[in-house]
CSV table of C-alpha atoms in Angstrom, one decimal:
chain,number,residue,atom,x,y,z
T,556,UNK,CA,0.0,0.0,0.0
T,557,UNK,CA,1.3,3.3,-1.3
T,558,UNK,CA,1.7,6.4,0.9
T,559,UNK,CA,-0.1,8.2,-2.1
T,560,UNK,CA,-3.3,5.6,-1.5
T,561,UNK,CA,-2.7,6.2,2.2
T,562,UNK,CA,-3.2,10.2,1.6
T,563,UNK,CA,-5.6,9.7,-1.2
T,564,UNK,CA,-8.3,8.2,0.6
T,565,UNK,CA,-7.6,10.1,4.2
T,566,UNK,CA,-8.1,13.4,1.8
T,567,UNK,CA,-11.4,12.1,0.6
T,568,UNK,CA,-12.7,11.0,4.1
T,569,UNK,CA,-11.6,14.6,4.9
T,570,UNK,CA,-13.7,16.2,2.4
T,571,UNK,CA,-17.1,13.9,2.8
T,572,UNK,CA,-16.9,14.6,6.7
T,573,UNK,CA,-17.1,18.6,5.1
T,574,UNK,CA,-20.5,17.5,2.9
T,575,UNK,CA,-21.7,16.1,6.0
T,576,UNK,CA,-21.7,18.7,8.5
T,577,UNK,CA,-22.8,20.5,5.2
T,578,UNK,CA,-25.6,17.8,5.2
T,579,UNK,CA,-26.5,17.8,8.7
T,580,UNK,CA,-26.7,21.3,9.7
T,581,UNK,CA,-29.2,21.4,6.8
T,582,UNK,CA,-31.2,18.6,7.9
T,583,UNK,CA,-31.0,20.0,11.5
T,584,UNK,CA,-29.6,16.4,12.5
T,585,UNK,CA,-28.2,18.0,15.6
T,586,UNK,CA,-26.8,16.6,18.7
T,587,UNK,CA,-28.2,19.0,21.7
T,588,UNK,CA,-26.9,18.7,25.1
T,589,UNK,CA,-28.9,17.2,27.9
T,590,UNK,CA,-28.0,16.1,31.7
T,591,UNK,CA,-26.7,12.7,30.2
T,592,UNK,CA,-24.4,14.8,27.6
T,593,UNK,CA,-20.5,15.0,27.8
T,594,UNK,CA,-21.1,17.8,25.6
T,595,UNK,CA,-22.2,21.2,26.4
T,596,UNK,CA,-22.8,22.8,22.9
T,597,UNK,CA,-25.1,21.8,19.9
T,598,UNK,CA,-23.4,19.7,16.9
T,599,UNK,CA,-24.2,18.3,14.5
T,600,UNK,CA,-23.9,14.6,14.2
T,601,UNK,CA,-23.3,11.5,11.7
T,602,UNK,CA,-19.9,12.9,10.3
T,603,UNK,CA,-18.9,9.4,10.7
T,604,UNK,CA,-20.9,8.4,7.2
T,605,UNK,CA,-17.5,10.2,5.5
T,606,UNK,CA,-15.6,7.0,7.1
T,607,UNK,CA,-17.8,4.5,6.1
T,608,UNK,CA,-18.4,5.4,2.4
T,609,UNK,CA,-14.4,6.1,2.6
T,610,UNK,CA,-13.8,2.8,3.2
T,611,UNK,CA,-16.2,0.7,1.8
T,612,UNK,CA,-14.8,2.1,-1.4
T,613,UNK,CA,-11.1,1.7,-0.2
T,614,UNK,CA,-12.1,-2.3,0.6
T,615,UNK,CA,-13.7,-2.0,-2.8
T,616,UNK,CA,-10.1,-0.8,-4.5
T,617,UNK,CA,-8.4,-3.9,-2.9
T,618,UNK,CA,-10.9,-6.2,-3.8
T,619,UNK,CA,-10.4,-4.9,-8.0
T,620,UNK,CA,-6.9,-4.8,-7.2
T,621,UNK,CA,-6.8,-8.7,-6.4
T,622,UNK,CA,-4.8,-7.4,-2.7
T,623,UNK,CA,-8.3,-8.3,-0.9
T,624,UNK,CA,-9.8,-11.6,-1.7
T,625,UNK,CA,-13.5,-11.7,-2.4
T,626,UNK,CA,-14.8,-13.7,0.2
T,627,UNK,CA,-13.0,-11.3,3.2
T,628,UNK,CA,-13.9,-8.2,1.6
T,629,UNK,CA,-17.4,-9.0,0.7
T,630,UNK,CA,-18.4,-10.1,3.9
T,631,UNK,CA,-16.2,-6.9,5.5
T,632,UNK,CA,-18.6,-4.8,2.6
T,633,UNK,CA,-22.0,-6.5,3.4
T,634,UNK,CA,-22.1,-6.1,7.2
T,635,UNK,CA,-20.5,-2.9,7.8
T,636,UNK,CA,-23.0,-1.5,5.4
T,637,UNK,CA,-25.6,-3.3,6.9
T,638,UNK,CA,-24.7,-2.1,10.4
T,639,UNK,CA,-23.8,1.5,9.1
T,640,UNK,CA,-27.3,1.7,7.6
T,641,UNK,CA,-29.2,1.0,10.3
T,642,UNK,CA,-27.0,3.1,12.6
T,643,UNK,CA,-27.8,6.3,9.6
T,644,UNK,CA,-31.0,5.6,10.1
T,645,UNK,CA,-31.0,5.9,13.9
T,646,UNK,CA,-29.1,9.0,13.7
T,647,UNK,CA,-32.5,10.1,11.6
T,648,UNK,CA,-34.9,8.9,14.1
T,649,UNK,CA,-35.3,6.3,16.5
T,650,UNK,CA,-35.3,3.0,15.7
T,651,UNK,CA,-36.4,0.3,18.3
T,652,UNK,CA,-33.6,-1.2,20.4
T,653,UNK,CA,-34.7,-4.8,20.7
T,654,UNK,CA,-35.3,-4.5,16.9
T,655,UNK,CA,-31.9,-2.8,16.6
T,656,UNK,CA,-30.2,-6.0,18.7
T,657,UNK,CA,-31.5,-9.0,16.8
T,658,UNK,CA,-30.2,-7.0,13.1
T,659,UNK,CA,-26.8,-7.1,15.2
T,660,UNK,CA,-27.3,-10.8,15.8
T,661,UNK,CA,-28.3,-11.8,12.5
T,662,UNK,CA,-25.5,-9.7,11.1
T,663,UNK,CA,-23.1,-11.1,13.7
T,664,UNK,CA,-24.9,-14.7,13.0
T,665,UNK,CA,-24.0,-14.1,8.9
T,666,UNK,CA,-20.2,-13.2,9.5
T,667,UNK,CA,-19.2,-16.2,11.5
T,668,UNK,CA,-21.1,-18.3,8.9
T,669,UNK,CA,-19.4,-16.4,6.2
T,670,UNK,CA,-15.9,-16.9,7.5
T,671,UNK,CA,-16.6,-20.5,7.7
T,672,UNK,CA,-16.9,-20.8,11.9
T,673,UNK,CA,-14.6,-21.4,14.6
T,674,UNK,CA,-15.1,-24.6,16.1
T,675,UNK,CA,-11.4,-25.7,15.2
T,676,UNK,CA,-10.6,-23.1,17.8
T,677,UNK,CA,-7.9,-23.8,20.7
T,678,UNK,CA,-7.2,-22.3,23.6
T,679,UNK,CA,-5.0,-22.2,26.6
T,680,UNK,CA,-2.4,-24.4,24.7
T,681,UNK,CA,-4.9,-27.3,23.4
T,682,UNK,CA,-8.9,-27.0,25.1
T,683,UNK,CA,-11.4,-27.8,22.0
T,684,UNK,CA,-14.1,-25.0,22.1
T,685,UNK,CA,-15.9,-26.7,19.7
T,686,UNK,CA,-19.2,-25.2,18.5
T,687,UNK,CA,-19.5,-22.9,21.6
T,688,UNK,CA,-16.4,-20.8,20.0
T,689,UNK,CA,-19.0,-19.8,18.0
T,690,UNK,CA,-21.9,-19.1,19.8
T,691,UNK,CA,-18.4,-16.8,21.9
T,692,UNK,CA,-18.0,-15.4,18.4
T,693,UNK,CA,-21.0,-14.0,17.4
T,694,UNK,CA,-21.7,-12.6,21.6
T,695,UNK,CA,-17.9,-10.8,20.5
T,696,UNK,CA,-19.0,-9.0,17.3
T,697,UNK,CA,-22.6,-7.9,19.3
T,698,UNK,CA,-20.7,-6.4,21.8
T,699,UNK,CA,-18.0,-4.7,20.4
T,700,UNK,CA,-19.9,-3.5,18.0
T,701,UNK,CA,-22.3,-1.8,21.0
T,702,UNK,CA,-19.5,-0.9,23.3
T,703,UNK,CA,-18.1,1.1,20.0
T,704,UNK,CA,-21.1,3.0,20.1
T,705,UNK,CA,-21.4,3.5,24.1
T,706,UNK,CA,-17.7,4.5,24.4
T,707,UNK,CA,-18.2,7.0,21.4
T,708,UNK,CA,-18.9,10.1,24.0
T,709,UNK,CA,-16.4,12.7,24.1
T,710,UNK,CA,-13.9,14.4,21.1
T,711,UNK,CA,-11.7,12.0,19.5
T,712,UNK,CA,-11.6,9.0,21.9
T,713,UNK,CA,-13.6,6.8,19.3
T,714,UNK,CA,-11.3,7.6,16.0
T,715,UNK,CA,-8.1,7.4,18.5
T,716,UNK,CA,-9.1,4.2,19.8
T,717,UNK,CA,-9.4,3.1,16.5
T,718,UNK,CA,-6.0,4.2,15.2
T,719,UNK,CA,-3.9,3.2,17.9
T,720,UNK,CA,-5.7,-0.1,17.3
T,721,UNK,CA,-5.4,-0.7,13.4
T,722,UNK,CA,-1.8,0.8,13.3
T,723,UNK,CA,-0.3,-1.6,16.4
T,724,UNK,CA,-2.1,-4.2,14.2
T,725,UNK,CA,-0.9,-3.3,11.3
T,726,UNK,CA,3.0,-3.5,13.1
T,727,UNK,CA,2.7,-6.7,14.5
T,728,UNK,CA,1.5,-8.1,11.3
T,729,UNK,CA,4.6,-6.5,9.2
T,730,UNK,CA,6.7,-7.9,12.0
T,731,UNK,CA,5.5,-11.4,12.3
T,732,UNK,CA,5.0,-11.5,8.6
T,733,UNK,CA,1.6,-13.2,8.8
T,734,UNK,CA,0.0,-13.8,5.4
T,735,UNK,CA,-2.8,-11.3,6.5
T,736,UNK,CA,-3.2,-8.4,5.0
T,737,UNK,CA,-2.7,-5.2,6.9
T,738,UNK,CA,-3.6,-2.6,3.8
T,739,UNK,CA,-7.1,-3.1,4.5
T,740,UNK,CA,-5.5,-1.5,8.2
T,741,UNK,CA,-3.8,1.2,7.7
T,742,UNK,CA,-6.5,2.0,5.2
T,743,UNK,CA,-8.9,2.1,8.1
T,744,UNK,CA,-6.7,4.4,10.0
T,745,UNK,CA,-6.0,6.9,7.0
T,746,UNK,CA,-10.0,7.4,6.8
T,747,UNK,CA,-10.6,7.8,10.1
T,748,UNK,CA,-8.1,9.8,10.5
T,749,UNK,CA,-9.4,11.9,7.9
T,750,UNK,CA,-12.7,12.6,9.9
T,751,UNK,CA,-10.8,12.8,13.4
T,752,UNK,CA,-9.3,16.4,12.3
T,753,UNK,CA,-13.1,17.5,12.6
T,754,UNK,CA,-13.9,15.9,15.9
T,755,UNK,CA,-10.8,16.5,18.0
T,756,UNK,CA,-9.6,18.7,19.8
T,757,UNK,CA,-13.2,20.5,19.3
T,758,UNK,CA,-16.0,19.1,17.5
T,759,UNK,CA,-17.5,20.3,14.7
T,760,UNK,CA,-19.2,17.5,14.1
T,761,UNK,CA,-19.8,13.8,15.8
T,762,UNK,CA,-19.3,10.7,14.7
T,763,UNK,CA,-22.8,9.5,15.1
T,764,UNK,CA,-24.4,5.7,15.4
T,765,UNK,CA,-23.5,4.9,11.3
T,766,UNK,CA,-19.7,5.0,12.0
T,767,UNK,CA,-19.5,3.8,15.9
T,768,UNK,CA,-21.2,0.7,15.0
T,769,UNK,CA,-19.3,0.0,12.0
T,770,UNK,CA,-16.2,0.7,13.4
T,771,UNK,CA,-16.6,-1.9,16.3
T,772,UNK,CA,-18.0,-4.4,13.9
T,773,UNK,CA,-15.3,-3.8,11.4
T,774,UNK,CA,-12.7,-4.4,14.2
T,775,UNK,CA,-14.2,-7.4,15.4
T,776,UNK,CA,-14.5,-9.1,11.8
T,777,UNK,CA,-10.6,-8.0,11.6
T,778,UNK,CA,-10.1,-9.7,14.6
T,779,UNK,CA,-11.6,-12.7,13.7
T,780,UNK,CA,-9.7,-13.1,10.6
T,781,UNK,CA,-6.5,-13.2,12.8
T,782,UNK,CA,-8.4,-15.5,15.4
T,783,UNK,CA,-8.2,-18.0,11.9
T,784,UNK,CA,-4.8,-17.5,11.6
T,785,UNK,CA,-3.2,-17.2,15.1
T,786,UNK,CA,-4.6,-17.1,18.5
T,787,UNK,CA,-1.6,-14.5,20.2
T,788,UNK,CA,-2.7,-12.5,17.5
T,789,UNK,CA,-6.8,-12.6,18.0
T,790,UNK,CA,-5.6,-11.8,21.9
T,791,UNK,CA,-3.4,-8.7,20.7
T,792,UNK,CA,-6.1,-7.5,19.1
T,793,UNK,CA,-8.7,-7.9,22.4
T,794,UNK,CA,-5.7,-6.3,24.5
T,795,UNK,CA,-5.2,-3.1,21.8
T,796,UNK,CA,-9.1,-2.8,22.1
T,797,UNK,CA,-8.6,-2.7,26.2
T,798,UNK,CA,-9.5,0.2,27.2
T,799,UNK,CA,-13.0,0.3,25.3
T,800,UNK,CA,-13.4,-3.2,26.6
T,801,UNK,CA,-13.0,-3.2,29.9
T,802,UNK,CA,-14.4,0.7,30.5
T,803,UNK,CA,-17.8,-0.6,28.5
T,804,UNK,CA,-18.2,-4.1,29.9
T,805,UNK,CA,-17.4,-2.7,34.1
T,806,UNK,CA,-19.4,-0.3,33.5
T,807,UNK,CA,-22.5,-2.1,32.4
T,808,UNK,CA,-21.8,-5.0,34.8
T,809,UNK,CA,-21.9,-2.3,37.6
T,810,UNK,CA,-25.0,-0.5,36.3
T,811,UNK,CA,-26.7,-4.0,35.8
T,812,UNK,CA,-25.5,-4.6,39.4
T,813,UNK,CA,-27.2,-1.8,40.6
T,814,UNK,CA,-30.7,-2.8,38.8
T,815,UNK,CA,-30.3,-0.2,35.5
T,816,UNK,CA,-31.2,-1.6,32.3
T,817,UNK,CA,-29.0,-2.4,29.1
T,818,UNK,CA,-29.6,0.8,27.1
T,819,UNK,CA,-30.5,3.4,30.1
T,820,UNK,CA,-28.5,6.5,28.9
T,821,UNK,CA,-25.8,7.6,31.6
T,822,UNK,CA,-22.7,9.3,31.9
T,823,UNK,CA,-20.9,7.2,34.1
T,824,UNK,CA,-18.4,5.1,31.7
T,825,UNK,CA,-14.6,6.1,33.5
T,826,UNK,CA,-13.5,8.3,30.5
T,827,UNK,CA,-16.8,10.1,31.0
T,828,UNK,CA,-15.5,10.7,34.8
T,829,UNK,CA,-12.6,11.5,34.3
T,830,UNK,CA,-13.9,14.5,31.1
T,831,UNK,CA,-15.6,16.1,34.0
T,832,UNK,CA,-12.9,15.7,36.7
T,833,UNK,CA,-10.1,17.5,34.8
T,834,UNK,CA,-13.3,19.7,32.7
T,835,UNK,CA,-11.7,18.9,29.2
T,836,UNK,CA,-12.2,16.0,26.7
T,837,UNK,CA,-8.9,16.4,25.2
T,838,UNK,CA,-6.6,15.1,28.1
T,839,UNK,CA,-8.6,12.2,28.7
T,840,UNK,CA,-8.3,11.1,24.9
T,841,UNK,CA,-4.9,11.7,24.9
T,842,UNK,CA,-4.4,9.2,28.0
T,843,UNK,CA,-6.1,7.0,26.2
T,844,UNK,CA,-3.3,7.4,23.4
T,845,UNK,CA,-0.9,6.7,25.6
T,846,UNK,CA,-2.3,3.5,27.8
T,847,UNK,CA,-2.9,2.4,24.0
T,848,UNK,CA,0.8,2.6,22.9
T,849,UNK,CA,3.4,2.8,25.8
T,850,UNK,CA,1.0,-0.1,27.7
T,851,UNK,CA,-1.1,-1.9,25.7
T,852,UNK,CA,0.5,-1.9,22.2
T,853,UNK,CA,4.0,-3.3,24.1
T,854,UNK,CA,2.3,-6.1,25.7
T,855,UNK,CA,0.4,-7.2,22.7
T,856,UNK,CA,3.9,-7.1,21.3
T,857,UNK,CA,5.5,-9.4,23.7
T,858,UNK,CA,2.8,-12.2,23.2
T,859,UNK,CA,2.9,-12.3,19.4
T,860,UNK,CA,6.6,-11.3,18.5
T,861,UNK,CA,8.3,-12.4,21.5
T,862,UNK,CA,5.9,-14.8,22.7
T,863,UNK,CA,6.8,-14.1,26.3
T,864,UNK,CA,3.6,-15.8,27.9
T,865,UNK,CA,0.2,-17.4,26.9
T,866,UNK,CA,-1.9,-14.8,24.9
T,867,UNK,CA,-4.9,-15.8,27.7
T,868,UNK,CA,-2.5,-14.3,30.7
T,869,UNK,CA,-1.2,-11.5,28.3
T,870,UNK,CA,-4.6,-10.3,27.8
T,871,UNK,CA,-5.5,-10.6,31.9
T,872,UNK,CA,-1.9,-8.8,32.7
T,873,UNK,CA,-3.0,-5.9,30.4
T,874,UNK,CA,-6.5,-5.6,31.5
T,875,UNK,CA,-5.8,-5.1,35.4
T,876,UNK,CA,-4.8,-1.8,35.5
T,877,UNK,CA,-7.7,-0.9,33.5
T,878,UNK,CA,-9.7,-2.7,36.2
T,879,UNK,CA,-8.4,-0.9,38.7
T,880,UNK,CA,-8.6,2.7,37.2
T,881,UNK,CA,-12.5,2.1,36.4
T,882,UNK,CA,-13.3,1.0,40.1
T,883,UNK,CA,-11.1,3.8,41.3
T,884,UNK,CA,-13.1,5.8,39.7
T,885,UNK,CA,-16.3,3.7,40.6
T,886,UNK,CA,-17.6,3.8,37.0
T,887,UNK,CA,-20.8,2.3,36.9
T,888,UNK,CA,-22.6,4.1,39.9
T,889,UNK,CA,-25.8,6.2,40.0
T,890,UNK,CA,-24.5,10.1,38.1
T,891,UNK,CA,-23.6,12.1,40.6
């Protein structure tokens, strides 16, 4: 993959978030700050369509170009649209949760058929999931792709995590050499970068459900692919995700806990704590920058490259200071 590719298609992400602020403001699709808000200004919102279209059409590129094959990058194609879709047409109105949930688990359902299932899956060095790995599959895509779109709730912390992800991927595959192909990575990254220079530091516009949901459904189906391949590298991926993993899944453990349901709006994920502790969105989605690459990014690195220790104790070494930081900061509990 070219740098000029690279620039080509974060350029056009660029200008389509433009047309869709453009878009928005017209349509009045406008994000208005409530009591449940990180935010304290009206935006606009969906910006995140620029991504999607972005991409679909840089998966479409690879797929012409014979450096995607057609199996991956339709399935990538046909569920991120399908999940994009239905998130644009959420950002329009309100479409029914239940109704939302059971399109994520027929598109979730699709995928793992599509990529041919994972019973053949191992893990801590020889136990045969069986047909439960994919029943643990498709409960992996649902979720991700919902804690993508809980965890998308201040400037930048949604395209960062993102990045940081898809670019430490894209390093350990170069380094390991693995016959995956990491162009349809830094890809990603280039068209989400493309929108983040609109979002971050101060949003002009948000990313909206289109984009949040597709992003953590794209990463999922990207970390299947390696879950095919190599099970370190599935784990590096779930560890390079930490942060949105653990803050998102704590969080609505503790509010579940506590007798809240599912989809109650809130404000009281960790990164939303801390945006009002320190009264800025900007250090917190930097932090989250640097947990991703001078912790998380390193460890990921020692369980593929170096293969230090299982990938299953990797992943639990990387997630306990994030455990600690969200009940330090007793994420989960009634807003204060």
């Amino acid at each position: 993959m070219s740098m000029l590719s690279l620039f080509i298609f974060f350029l056009l992400a660029f200008a389509m978030t433009y047309f869709m602020r453009a878009y928005a403001l017209k349509k009045n699709i406008i994000d208005n700050p409530n009591e449940r808000s990180s935010h304290s200004v009206p935006t606009p919102r969906g910006g995140g369509v620029a991504v999607v279209c972005s991409y679909l059409l840089a998966l479409t590129v690879l797929i012409y170009s014979q450096q995607l094959t057609l199996h991956v990058g339709l399935t990538l194609i046909a569920a991120g649209f399908v999940i994009a879709l239905l998130g644009f047409l959420d950002d329009h109105g309100h479409i029914n949760s239940m109704l939302r949930l059971a399109i994520h688990f027929l598109v979730a359902i699709g995928v793992v058929m599509s990529l041919g299932g994972f019973s053949e899956v191992t893990a801590f060095n020889g136990l045969q999931l069986g047909f439960i790995a994919n029943i643990i599959a498709v409960l992996f895509l649902v979720w991700l792709l919902n804690l993508y779109n809980f965890m998308d709730g201040i400037n930048g912390i949604a395209s960062v995590e993102a990045i940081t992800t898809t670019v430490s991927m894209a390093i350990l595959y170069a380094v390991l050499n693995t016959s995956l192909n990491s162009d349809i990575l830094w890809l990603l990254a280039a068209c989400i970068f493309g929108f983040l220079l609109w979002n971050f530091p101060k949003a002009k516009i948000f990313m909206g459900d289109a984009c949040s949901g597709f992003l953590g459904l794209t990463l999922g189906i990207l970390a299947l692919i390696a879950l095919k391949e190599n099970l370190a590298l599935f784990c590096a991926w779930i560890i390079c995700l930490g942060v949105f993993v653990v803050d998102a899944t704590y969080t609505l453990i503790k509010r579940v806990v506590n007798g809240y349901k599912m989809y109650d709006a809130h404000r009281s994920h960790s990164y939303q704590i801390l945006s009002r502790k320190w009264k800025s969105h900007t250090p917190v989605t930097l932090v989250v920058v640097a947990i991703n690459l001078l912790w998380l990014f390193p460890i990921a690195y020692l369980i593929v490259i170096e293969q230090w220790i299982y990938p299953e104790i990797g992943v639990l070494i990387a997630y306990l200071p994030l455990i600690f930081i969200a009940v330090r900061l007793k994420a989960g509990n009634p807003d204060v």
